[in-house]
Amino acid sequence: GSRYCPETCNVMSQCIRAREHFISILLEPSSSEAVVTTVETAAGVLLGEEKKERKCDPPKDGEPPKDDMVLVVMCNRRQAGRVAQTVRDVRTNGKYTGNVVVMHANDDLPEADAAIVFAGLDVQFKSFPQNIDKYKVPDDLPGHGPRGRGFNQNTAWIYFFKFHVFDPYFAEHWCRVLFLDGGIRANGDITHYLKAVYPTEKLYAHSDSYPLNKWKLEWQFADESQVPSHPKTKSALMKKYDLEIDYPQSTMLYFNTQTVITGDPDVKDKLYELQWNYPVGNTLDQSYIALYYTNIKPIWEELPEDEANGKRFYDYCHQRAGKRPVLLSKKQC
């Protein structure tokens, strides 16, 4: 559908006619061997012939390269200042000097506006769609309907926006992703932990039931009596999946992109589909990320401790009685 391709091509990798047409146009000004090589290489990349697989293994010696990892945060217009404070904390107290990507939606927070809020923090911006048509928030969902915290179909998008952290964009550029919710504070240098703990086959996150271990995954979904609009949904969930197990928070995620994204390229769509089929998750994004990585692709594992550093990496609470301090935390409990 462009000057390079006279017809619309549904599957570019199979459109040989488009490739030949593309080459013929670029060869018109010159027939030199250099141009031929350049065009054939470009066409090969276009068709996936020259694509190289990224190696994402822990370094055997020395530190990982700077482009190995990215810190990802997300925000809407209302939360931009809070999220910028998290990045500022990680840069200063956390001593993190690596890549940072801020996920946002241009129709809510244009990049030009976001750049003002995040000025001086050395971040990149990546806009994704709000995808309001891909999820369902029942009006009677406890805590999130009109009678609860005020979230509805049009305003809950920022929660499900977290699914974009599993977008192939991140696997194309980095090997590791550390996702942090807005509001998380850095209480110390996190770089030692990031060097010592390198995720490979697991998705690391903190147990939501820590430290009492009294909650199970079942708690993440509203009882049928609480959501009259979906009377059989939780029963269907419990028949299909094991909900009597421990589960992760989604406030902090640490994973290898080749395992979590490249090895599961449709994960975003699967998460949206889960939510659409079972729209009774009462913690929104966390309900479905927890369900997916404990039942469907069970690779969640509790955050390893870096014993040499003497501190735990993350907990929701800044400090718990009788527990060691943490490097990253969200609230004073």
GROMACS .gro file of C-alpha atoms in nm:
model
  333
    1GLY     CA    1   0.000   0.000   0.000
    2SER     CA    2   0.296   0.239  -0.050
    3ARG     CA    3   0.533   0.344  -0.325
    4TYR     CA    4   0.751   0.050  -0.226
    5CYS     CA    5   0.474  -0.203  -0.253
    6PRO     CA    6   0.204  -0.169  -0.520
    7GLU     CA    7  -0.034  -0.392  -0.328
    8THR     CA    8  -0.124  -0.438   0.036
    9CYS     CA    9   0.069  -0.732   0.181
   10ASN     CA   10  -0.087  -0.917   0.473
   11VAL     CA   11   0.224  -1.122   0.545
   12MET     CA   12   0.535  -0.925   0.448
   13SER     CA   13   0.770  -1.219   0.500
   14GLN     CA   14   0.590  -1.411   0.226
   15CYS     CA   15   0.549  -1.122  -0.018
   16ILE     CA   16   0.828  -1.187  -0.266
   17ARG     CA   17   0.673  -0.947  -0.514
   18ALA     CA   18   0.707  -0.664  -0.264
   19ARG     CA   19   1.072  -0.748  -0.205
   20GLU     CA   20   1.152  -0.750  -0.578
   21HIS     CA   21   0.965  -0.424  -0.632
   22PHE     CA   22   1.145  -0.264  -0.338
   23ILE     CA   23   1.483  -0.366  -0.477
   24SER     CA   24   1.403  -0.249  -0.830
   25ILE     CA   25   1.305   0.099  -0.710
   26LEU     CA   26   1.619   0.147  -0.503
   27LEU     CA   27   1.839   0.021  -0.788
   28GLU     CA   28   1.712   0.280  -1.035
   29PRO     CA   29   1.962   0.556  -0.940
   30SER     CA   30   2.264   0.327  -0.941
   31SER     CA   31   2.360  -0.024  -1.033
   32SER     CA   32   2.676  -0.036  -0.826
   33GLU     CA   33   2.765  -0.347  -0.632
   34ALA     CA   34   2.753  -0.149  -0.309
   35VAL     CA   35   2.391  -0.053  -0.366
   36VAL     CA   36   2.299  -0.410  -0.455
   37THR     CA   37   2.459  -0.536  -0.135
   38THR     CA   38   2.289  -0.269   0.073
   39VAL     CA   39   1.946  -0.333  -0.078
   40GLU     CA   40   1.970  -0.710  -0.055
   41THR     CA   41   2.079  -0.683   0.309
   42ALA     CA   42   1.793  -0.445   0.387
   43ALA     CA   43   1.545  -0.674   0.215
   44GLY     CA   44   1.686  -0.973   0.400
   45VAL     CA   45   1.637  -0.798   0.735
   46LEU     CA   46   1.286  -0.697   0.626
   47LEU     CA   47   1.203  -1.059   0.562
   48GLY     CA   48   1.369  -1.183   0.878
   49GLU     CA   49   1.654  -1.361   0.700
   50GLU     CA   50   1.934  -1.171   0.875
   51LYS     CA   51   1.777  -1.139   1.220
   52LYS     CA   52   2.018  -1.242   1.492
   53GLU     CA   53   1.899  -1.396   1.815
   54ARG     CA   54   1.991  -1.193   2.121
   55LYS     CA   55   2.200  -1.375   2.379
   56CYS     CA   56   2.070  -1.311   2.728
   57ASP     CA   57   2.287  -1.515   2.960
   58PRO     CA   58   2.453  -1.403   3.284
   59PRO     CA   59   2.802  -1.268   3.208
   60LYS     CA   60   3.079  -1.511   3.299
   61ASP     CA   61   3.326  -1.236   3.382
   62GLY     CA   62   3.281  -0.870   3.464
   63GLU     CA   63   2.963  -0.666   3.455
   64PRO     CA   64   2.677  -0.698   3.204
   65PRO     CA   65   2.689  -0.436   2.925
   66LYS     CA   66   2.484  -0.121   2.980
   67ASP     CA   67   2.232  -0.216   2.711
   68ASP     CA   68   2.165  -0.546   2.890
   69MET     CA   69   1.898  -0.409   3.125
   70VAL     CA   70   1.621  -0.152   3.146
   71LEU     CA   71   1.419  -0.015   3.436
   72VAL     CA   72   1.055   0.027   3.328
   73VAL     CA   73   0.793   0.246   3.493
   74MET     CA   74   0.449   0.354   3.373
   75CYS     CA   75   0.232   0.656   3.436
   76ASN     CA   76  -0.072   0.853   3.336
   77ARG     CA   77  -0.105   1.228   3.367
   78ARG     CA   78  -0.233   1.214   3.724
   79GLN     CA   79   0.053   0.993   3.850
   80ALA     CA   80   0.342   1.142   3.653
   81GLY     CA   81   0.498   1.330   3.946
   82ARG     CA   82   0.479   1.027   4.173
   83VAL     CA   83   0.645   0.805   3.913
   84ALA     CA   84   0.915   1.063   3.845
   85GLN     CA   85   0.996   1.058   4.217
   86THR     CA   86   1.046   0.682   4.198
   87VAL     CA   87   1.292   0.725   3.910
   88ARG     CA   88   1.469   1.006   4.098
   89ASP     CA   89   1.500   0.783   4.405
   90VAL     CA   90   1.642   0.495   4.206
   91ARG     CA   91   1.891   0.726   4.037
   92THR     CA   92   2.009   0.889   4.362
   93ASN     CA   93   1.960   0.653   4.657
   94GLY     CA   94   1.963   0.343   4.439
   95LYS     CA   95   2.278   0.447   4.247
   96TYR     CA   96   2.124   0.313   3.925
   97THR     CA   97   2.276   0.471   3.613
   98GLY     CA   98   2.132   0.242   3.345
   99ASN     CA   99   1.845   0.266   3.098
  100VAL     CA  100   1.501   0.383   3.206
  101VAL     CA  101   1.185   0.367   2.994
  102VAL     CA  102   0.865   0.545   3.090
  103MET     CA  103   0.555   0.380   2.943
  104HIS     CA  104   0.275   0.627   2.876
  105ALA     CA  105  -0.026   0.680   2.648
  106ASN     CA  106   0.011   0.977   2.416
  107ASP     CA  107  -0.360   1.057   2.418
  108ASP     CA  108  -0.345   1.091   2.798
  109LEU     CA  109   0.007   1.224   2.857
  110PRO     CA  110   0.186   1.345   2.543
  111GLU     CA  111   0.561   1.289   2.541
  112ALA     CA  112   0.629   1.663   2.538
  113ASP     CA  113   0.441   1.700   2.867
  114ALA     CA  114   0.601   1.391   3.018
  115ALA     CA  115   0.946   1.524   2.927
  116ILE     CA  116   0.887   1.826   3.149
  117VAL     CA  117   0.799   1.609   3.451
  118PHE     CA  118   1.094   1.373   3.399
  119ALA     CA  119   1.347   1.643   3.306
  120GLY     CA  120   1.701   1.567   3.418
  121LEU     CA  121   1.632   1.200   3.493
  122ASP     CA  122   1.778   1.060   3.168
  123VAL     CA  123   1.475   0.855   3.060
  124GLN     CA  124   1.330   0.733   2.733
  125PHE     CA  125   0.959   0.739   2.655
  126LYS     CA  126   0.750   0.467   2.494
  127SER     CA  127   0.384   0.525   2.414
  128PHE     CA  128   0.135   0.239   2.409
  129PRO     CA  129  -0.242   0.234   2.348
  130GLN     CA  130  -0.483   0.240   2.641
  131ASN     CA  131  -0.666  -0.067   2.499
  132ILE     CA  132  -0.993   0.020   2.672
  133ASP     CA  133  -1.174  -0.219   2.437
  134LYS     CA  134  -0.961  -0.518   2.549
  135TYR     CA  135  -1.071  -0.545   2.913
  136LYS     CA  136  -1.393  -0.540   3.115
  137VAL     CA  137  -1.450  -0.380   3.454
  138PRO     CA  138  -1.795  -0.472   3.592
  139ASP     CA  139  -1.976  -0.187   3.765
  140ASP     CA  140  -2.027  -0.407   4.070
  141LEU     CA  141  -1.665  -0.520   4.106
  142PRO     CA  142  -1.576  -0.466   4.475
  143GLY     CA  143  -1.346  -0.175   4.541
  144HIS     CA  144  -1.331  -0.057   4.181
  145GLY     CA  145  -1.688   0.017   4.072
  146PRO     CA  146  -1.872   0.347   4.108
  147ARG     CA  147  -1.946   0.264   4.474
  148GLY     CA  148  -1.582   0.186   4.550
  149ARG     CA  149  -1.262   0.363   4.451
  150GLY     CA  150  -1.422   0.517   4.145
  151PHE     CA  151  -1.261   0.312   3.870
  152ASN     CA  152  -1.468   0.205   3.573
  153GLN     CA  153  -1.423   0.087   3.217
  154ASN     CA  154  -1.280   0.418   3.102
  155THR     CA  155  -1.047   0.492   3.393
  156ALA     CA  156  -0.902   0.151   3.483
  157TRP     CA  157  -0.680   0.139   3.175
  158ILE     CA  158  -0.374   0.252   3.368
  159TYR     CA  159  -0.380  -0.071   3.571
  160PHE     CA  160  -0.402  -0.302   3.270
  161PHE     CA  161  -0.148  -0.076   3.100
  162LYS     CA  162   0.108  -0.276   3.297
  163PHE     CA  163   0.057  -0.564   3.052
  164HIS     CA  164   0.265  -0.360   2.804
  165VAL     CA  165   0.579  -0.438   3.005
  166PHE     CA  166   0.563  -0.774   2.822
  167ASP     CA  167   0.569  -0.608   2.480
  168PRO     CA  168   0.824  -0.740   2.225
  169TYR     CA  169   0.972  -0.389   2.213
  170PHE     CA  170   1.158  -0.459   2.536
  171ALA     CA  171   1.296  -0.793   2.417
  172GLU     CA  172   1.425  -0.627   2.101
  173HIS     CA  173   1.637  -0.383   2.298
  174TRP     CA  174   1.724  -0.539   2.636
  175CYS     CA  175   1.783  -0.873   2.807
  176ARG     CA  176   1.651  -0.786   3.151
  177VAL     CA  177   1.354  -0.582   3.268
  178LEU     CA  178   1.306  -0.446   3.618
  179PHE     CA  179   0.955  -0.305   3.648
  180LEU     CA  180   0.864  -0.078   3.940
  181ASP     CA  181   0.528   0.069   4.035
  182GLY     CA  182   0.505   0.441   4.087
  183GLY     CA  183   0.551   0.529   4.454
  184ILE     CA  184   0.825   0.273   4.517
  185ARG     CA  185   1.119   0.426   4.704
  186ALA     CA  186   1.484   0.330   4.694
  187ASN     CA  187   1.635   0.297   5.041
  188GLY     CA  188   1.986   0.202   4.935
  189ASP     CA  189   2.220   0.101   4.652
  190ILE     CA  190   2.043  -0.156   4.430
  191THR     CA  191   2.327  -0.209   4.185
  192HIS     CA  192   2.501  -0.484   4.383
  193TYR     CA  193   2.182  -0.693   4.377
  194LEU     CA  194   2.130  -0.640   4.005
  195LYS     CA  195   2.484  -0.762   3.937
  196ALA     CA  196   2.452  -1.062   4.170
  197VAL     CA  197   2.103  -1.180   4.069
  198TYR     CA  198   2.047  -1.236   3.698
  199PRO     CA  199   1.710  -1.388   3.600
  200THR     CA  200   1.717  -1.660   3.338
  201GLU     CA  201   1.426  -1.904   3.337
  202LYS     CA  202   1.218  -1.748   3.616
  203LEU     CA  203   1.010  -1.435   3.664
  204TYR     CA  204   1.104  -1.289   4.000
  205ALA     CA  205   0.851  -1.105   4.215
  206HIS     CA  206   0.764  -1.079   4.583
  207SER     CA  207   0.496  -1.295   4.741
  208ASP     CA  208   0.183  -1.093   4.815
  209SER     CA  209   0.114  -1.301   5.126
  210TYR     CA  210   0.455  -1.231   5.286
  211PRO     CA  211   0.529  -1.263   5.576
  212LEU     CA  212   0.222  -1.437   5.724
  213ASN     CA  213   0.149  -1.658   5.421
  214LYS     CA  214  -0.222  -1.654   5.502
  215TRP     CA  215  -0.352  -1.542   5.160
  216LYS     CA  216  -0.394  -1.761   4.854
  217LEU     CA  217  -0.445  -1.677   4.487
  218GLU     CA  218  -0.818  -1.730   4.536
  219TRP     CA  219  -0.825  -1.403   4.733
  220GLN     CA  220  -0.736  -1.211   4.416
  221PHE     CA  221  -1.077  -1.278   4.264
  222ALA     CA  222  -1.410  -1.149   4.394
  223ASP     CA  223  -1.663  -1.399   4.531
  224GLU     CA  224  -1.971  -1.457   4.321
  225SER     CA  225  -2.196  -1.296   4.578
  226GLN     CA  226  -1.992  -0.978   4.542
  227VAL     CA  227  -2.028  -0.958   4.165
  228PRO     CA  228  -2.391  -1.044   4.082
  229SER     CA  229  -2.328  -0.949   3.719
  230HIS     CA  230  -2.092  -1.250   3.684
  231PRO     CA  231  -2.249  -1.522   3.903
  232LYS     CA  232  -2.050  -1.823   3.775
  233THR     CA  233  -1.717  -1.669   3.686
  234LYS     CA  234  -1.517  -1.752   3.997
  235SER     CA  235  -1.653  -2.107   4.003
  236ALA     CA  236  -1.530  -2.153   3.647
  237LEU     CA  237  -1.191  -2.016   3.747
  238MET     CA  238  -1.157  -2.253   4.040
  239LYS     CA  239  -1.249  -2.553   3.826
  240LYS     CA  240  -0.985  -2.470   3.567
  241TYR     CA  241  -0.699  -2.333   3.778
  242ASP     CA  242  -0.538  -2.397   4.114
  243LEU     CA  243  -0.619  -2.092   4.326
  244GLU     CA  244  -0.513  -2.244   4.660
  245ILE     CA  245  -0.150  -2.148   4.614
  246ASP     CA  246   0.089  -1.863   4.689
  247TYR     CA  247   0.111  -1.587   4.429
  248PRO     CA  248   0.319  -1.278   4.339
  249GLN     CA  249   0.259  -0.909   4.367
  250SER     CA  250   0.289  -0.718   4.042
  251THR     CA  251   0.428  -0.403   4.205
  252MET     CA  252   0.783  -0.515   4.117
  253LEU     CA  253   0.879  -0.759   3.841
  254TYR     CA  254   1.228  -0.872   3.741
  255PHE     CA  255   1.270  -1.101   3.442
  256ASN     CA  256   1.470  -1.213   3.140
  257THR     CA  257   1.305  -1.089   2.820
  258GLN     CA  258   1.406  -1.395   2.619
  259THR     CA  259   1.218  -1.625   2.856
  260VAL     CA  260   0.918  -1.409   2.935
  261ILE     CA  261   0.864  -1.222   2.606
  262THR     CA  262   1.053  -1.383   2.316
  263GLY     CA  263   0.964  -1.730   2.441
  264ASP     CA  264   0.599  -1.627   2.485
  265PRO     CA  265   0.538  -1.358   2.220
  266ASP     CA  266   0.160  -1.342   2.263
  267VAL     CA  267   0.169  -1.299   2.640
  268LYS     CA  268   0.006  -0.954   2.632
  269ASP     CA  269  -0.290  -1.080   2.433
  270LYS     CA  270  -0.320  -1.381   2.663
  271LEU     CA  271  -0.338  -1.157   2.969
  272TYR     CA  272  -0.607  -0.939   2.814
  273GLU     CA  273  -0.799  -1.251   2.713
  274LEU     CA  274  -0.778  -1.390   3.067
  275GLN     CA  275  -0.919  -1.067   3.206
  276TRP     CA  276  -1.195  -1.057   2.945
  277ASN     CA  277  -1.301  -1.414   3.018
  278TYR     CA  278  -1.282  -1.377   3.398
  279PRO     CA  279  -1.340  -1.006   3.478
  280VAL     CA  280  -1.363  -1.052   3.855
  281GLY     CA  281  -0.999  -0.986   3.948
  282ASN     CA  282  -1.028  -0.747   4.240
  283THR     CA  283  -0.668  -0.621   4.216
  284LEU     CA  284  -0.698  -0.566   3.841
  285ASP     CA  285  -0.362  -0.629   3.665
  286GLN     CA  286  -0.212  -0.821   3.957
  287SER     CA  287  -0.490  -1.079   3.958
  288TYR     CA  288  -0.412  -1.188   3.603
  289ILE     CA  289  -0.033  -1.160   3.611
  290ALA     CA  290  -0.041  -1.375   3.926
  291LEU     CA  291  -0.278  -1.629   3.768
  292TYR     CA  292  -0.075  -1.649   3.448
  293TYR     CA  293   0.265  -1.700   3.607
  294THR     CA  294   0.147  -1.954   3.864
  295ASN     CA  295  -0.087  -2.164   3.651
  296ILE     CA  296  -0.053  -2.107   3.277
  297LYS     CA  297   0.320  -2.042   3.253
  298PRO     CA  298   0.431  -2.128   3.608
  299ILE     CA  299   0.770  -1.960   3.614
  300TRP     CA  300   0.714  -1.721   3.905
  301GLU     CA  301   0.966  -1.752   4.184
  302GLU     CA  302   1.015  -1.553   4.504
  303LEU     CA  303   1.293  -1.296   4.480
  304PRO     CA  304   1.629  -1.454   4.564
  305GLU     CA  305   1.824  -1.292   4.844
  306ASP     CA  306   2.169  -1.153   4.790
  307GLU     CA  307   2.332  -1.288   5.104
  308ALA     CA  308   2.658  -1.103   5.046
  309ASN     CA  309   2.476  -0.771   5.045
  310GLY     CA  310   2.293  -0.839   5.371
  311LYS     CA  311   1.967  -0.678   5.259
  312ARG     CA  312   1.648  -0.795   5.096
  313PHE     CA  313   1.575  -0.643   4.756
  314TYR     CA  314   1.205  -0.555   4.777
  315ASP     CA  315   0.908  -0.562   5.008
  316TYR     CA  316   0.581  -0.370   4.996
  317CYS     CA  317   0.655  -0.234   5.343
  318HIS     CA  318   0.957  -0.017   5.423
  319GLN     CA  319   1.037  -0.210   5.741
  320ARG     CA  320   0.872  -0.501   5.919
  321ALA     CA  321   0.933  -0.590   6.282
  322GLY     CA  322   1.209  -0.846   6.315
  323LYS     CA  323   1.295  -0.835   5.943
  324ARG     CA  324   1.600  -0.703   5.767
  325PRO     CA  325   1.566  -0.369   5.586
  326VAL     CA  326   1.488  -0.366   5.215
  327LEU     CA  327   1.642  -0.176   4.927
  328LEU     CA  328   1.312  -0.102   4.751
  329SER     CA  329   0.972  -0.058   4.914
  330LYS     CA  330   0.638   0.107   4.850
  331LYS     CA  331   0.465   0.203   5.177
  332GLN     CA  332   0.513   0.256   5.546
  333CYS     CA  333   0.313  -0.034   5.693
   0.00000   0.00000   0.00000
